[in-house]
Structure formats: C-alpha cells, structure tokens
Backbone as a ProteinNet text record, in pm:
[ID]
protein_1_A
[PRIMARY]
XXXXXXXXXXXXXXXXXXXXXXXXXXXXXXXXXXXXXXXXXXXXXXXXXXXXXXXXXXXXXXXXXXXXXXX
[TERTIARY]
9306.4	9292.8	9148.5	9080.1	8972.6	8941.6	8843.7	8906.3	8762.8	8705.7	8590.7	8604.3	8719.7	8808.1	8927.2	8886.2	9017.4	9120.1	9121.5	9194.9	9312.3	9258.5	9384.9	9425.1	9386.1	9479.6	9599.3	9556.2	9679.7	9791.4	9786.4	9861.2	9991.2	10121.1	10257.8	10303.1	10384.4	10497.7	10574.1	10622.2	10627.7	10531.9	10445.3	10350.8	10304.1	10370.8	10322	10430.9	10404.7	10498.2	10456.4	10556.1	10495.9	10450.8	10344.7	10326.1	10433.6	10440.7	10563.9	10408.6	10500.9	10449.9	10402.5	10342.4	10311.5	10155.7	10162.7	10055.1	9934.2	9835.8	9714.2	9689	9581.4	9541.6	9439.6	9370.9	9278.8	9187.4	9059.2	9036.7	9111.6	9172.9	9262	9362.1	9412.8	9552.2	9546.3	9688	9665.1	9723.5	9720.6	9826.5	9865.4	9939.7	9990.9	9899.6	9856.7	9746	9847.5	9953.7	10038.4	10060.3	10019.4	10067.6	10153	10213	10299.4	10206.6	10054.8	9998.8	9983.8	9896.5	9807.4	9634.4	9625.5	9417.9	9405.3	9317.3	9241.8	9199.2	9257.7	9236	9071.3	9018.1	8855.8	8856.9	8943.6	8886.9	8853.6	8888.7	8859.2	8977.7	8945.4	9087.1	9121.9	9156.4	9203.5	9324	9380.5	9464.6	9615.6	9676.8	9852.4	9895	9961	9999.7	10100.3	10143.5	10222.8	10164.1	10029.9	9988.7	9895.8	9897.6	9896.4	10014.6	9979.2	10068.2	10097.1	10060.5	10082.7	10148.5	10259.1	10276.8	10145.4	10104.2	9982.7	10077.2	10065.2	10096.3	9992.4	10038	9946.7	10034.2	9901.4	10023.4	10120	10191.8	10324.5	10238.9	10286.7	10279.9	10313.9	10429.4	10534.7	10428.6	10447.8	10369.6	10458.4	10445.7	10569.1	10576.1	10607	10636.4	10560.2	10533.9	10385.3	10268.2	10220.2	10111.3	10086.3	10215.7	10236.3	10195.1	10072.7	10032.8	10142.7	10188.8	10261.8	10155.2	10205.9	10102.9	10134.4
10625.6	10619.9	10644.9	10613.1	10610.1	10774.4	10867.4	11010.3	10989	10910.3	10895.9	10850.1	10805	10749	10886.9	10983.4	11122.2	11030.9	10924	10849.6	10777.3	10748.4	10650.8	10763.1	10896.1	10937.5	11042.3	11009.3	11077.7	10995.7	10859.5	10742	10753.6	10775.9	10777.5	10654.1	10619	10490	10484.1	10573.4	10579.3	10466.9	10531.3	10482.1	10335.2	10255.8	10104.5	10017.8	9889.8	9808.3	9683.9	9639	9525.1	9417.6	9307	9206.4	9073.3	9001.4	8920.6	8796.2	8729.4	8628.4	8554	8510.3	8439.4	8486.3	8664.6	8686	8705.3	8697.5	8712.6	8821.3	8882.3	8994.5	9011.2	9112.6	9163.3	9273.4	9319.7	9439	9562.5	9658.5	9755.2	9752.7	9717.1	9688.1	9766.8	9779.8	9859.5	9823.6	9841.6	9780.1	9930.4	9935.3	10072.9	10104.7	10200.1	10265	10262.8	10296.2	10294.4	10433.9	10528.9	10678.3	10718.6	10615	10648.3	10684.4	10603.9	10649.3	10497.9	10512	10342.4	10387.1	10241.4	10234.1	10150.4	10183.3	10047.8	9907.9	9792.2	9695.4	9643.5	9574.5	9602.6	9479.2	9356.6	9247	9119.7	9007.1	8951.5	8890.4	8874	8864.3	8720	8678	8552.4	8463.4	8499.6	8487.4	8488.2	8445.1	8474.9	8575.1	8698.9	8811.3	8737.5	8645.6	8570.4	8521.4	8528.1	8422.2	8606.5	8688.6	8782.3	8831.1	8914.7	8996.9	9088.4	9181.3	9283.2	9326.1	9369	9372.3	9397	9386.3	9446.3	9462.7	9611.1	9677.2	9673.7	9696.4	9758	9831.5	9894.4	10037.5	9966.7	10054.2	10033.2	10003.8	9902.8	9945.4	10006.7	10043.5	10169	10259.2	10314.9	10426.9	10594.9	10662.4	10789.4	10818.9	10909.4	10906.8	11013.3	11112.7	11216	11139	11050.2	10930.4	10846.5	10827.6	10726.2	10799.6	10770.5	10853.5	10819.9	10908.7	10883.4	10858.6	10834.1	10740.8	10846.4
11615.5	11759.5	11796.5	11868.5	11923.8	12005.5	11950	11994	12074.5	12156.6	12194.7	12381.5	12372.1	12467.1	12531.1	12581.1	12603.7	12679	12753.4	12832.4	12785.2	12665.1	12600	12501.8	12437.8	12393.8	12480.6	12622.1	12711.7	12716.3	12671.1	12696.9	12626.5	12717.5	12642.2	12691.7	12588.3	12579.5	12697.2	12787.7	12923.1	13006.5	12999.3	13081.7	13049.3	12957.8	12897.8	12927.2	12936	12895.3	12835.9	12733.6	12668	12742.7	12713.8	12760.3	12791	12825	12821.3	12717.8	12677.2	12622.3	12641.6	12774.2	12836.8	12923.5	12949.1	12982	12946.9	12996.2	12930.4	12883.6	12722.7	12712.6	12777	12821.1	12841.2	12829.7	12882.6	12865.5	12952.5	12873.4	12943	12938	12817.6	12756	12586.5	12564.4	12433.1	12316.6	12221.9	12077.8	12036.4	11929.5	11889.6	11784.9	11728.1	11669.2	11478.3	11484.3	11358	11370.2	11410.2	11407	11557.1	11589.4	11750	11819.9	11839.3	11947.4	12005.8	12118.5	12151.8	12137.3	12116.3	12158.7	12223.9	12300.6	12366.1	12312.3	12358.3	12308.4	12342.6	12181	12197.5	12173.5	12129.9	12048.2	12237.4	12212.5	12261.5	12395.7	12479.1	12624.9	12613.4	12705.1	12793.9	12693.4	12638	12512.3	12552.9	12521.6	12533	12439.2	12483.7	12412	12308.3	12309.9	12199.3	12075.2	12076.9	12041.5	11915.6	11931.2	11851.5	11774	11687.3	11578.1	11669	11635.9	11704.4	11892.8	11895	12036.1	12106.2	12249	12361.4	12428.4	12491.5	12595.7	12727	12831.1	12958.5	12986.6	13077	13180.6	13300.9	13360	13385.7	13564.6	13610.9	13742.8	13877.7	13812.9	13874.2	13878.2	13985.2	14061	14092.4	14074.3	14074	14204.9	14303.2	14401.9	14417.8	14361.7	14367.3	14406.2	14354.8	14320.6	14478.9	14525.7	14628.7	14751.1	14839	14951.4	15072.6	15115.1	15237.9	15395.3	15527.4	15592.8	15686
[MASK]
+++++++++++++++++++++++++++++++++++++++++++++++++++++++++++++++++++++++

C-alpha cells in the first residue's frame, strides 16, 4: 500500500464500489493492494474498467446523513 498517501490507507471496502464495466478508470479510483487493503490507482485513465485484470473500485457516492448539510 502506498504509506505516503494517509488517505487511501483510511479507505474501507464500505466506502468503494466496483466499477461497472463499462466505466471509465481514472485518477482517484483504487484496485486492491492483495493484503485486504486498496491503493490509489497510478497507471494510466480513460480505459474501460473491463478491459483490466484486476477489479477498480471508486468511492461510494452515498453520502451519510452526518455528511449531508441540512438548509
């Protein structure tokens, strides 16, 4: 895992969801590290997450209700 990055090692499986196959990778998306963690994806974007080995995750866009400013 990238211990240079404190951001992505706060990152739980909660907080991700896989790409669908169809979407693009990009920068700010993650693959799984092999020790049940994620890293930041470093290689190259504009790609179909299908079109890799490895699942890519992004974060979830569900927002918690703590998070959500009331008006």
């Amino acid at each position: 895992m990238n211990t240079a990055n404190p951001s992505a090692a706060a990152i739980a499986a909660e907080d991700l969801r896989p790409l669908k196959w169809n979407e693009r990778v990009q920068r700010g998306d993650f693959v799984a590290d092999g020790r049940q963690g994620f890293e930041p994806w470093e290689g190259p974007g504009g790609f179909r997450a299908d079109a890799f080995v490895k699942t890519i995750y992004r974060r979830s866009s569900r927002r918690s209700a703590a998070s959500v400013k009331s008006p």
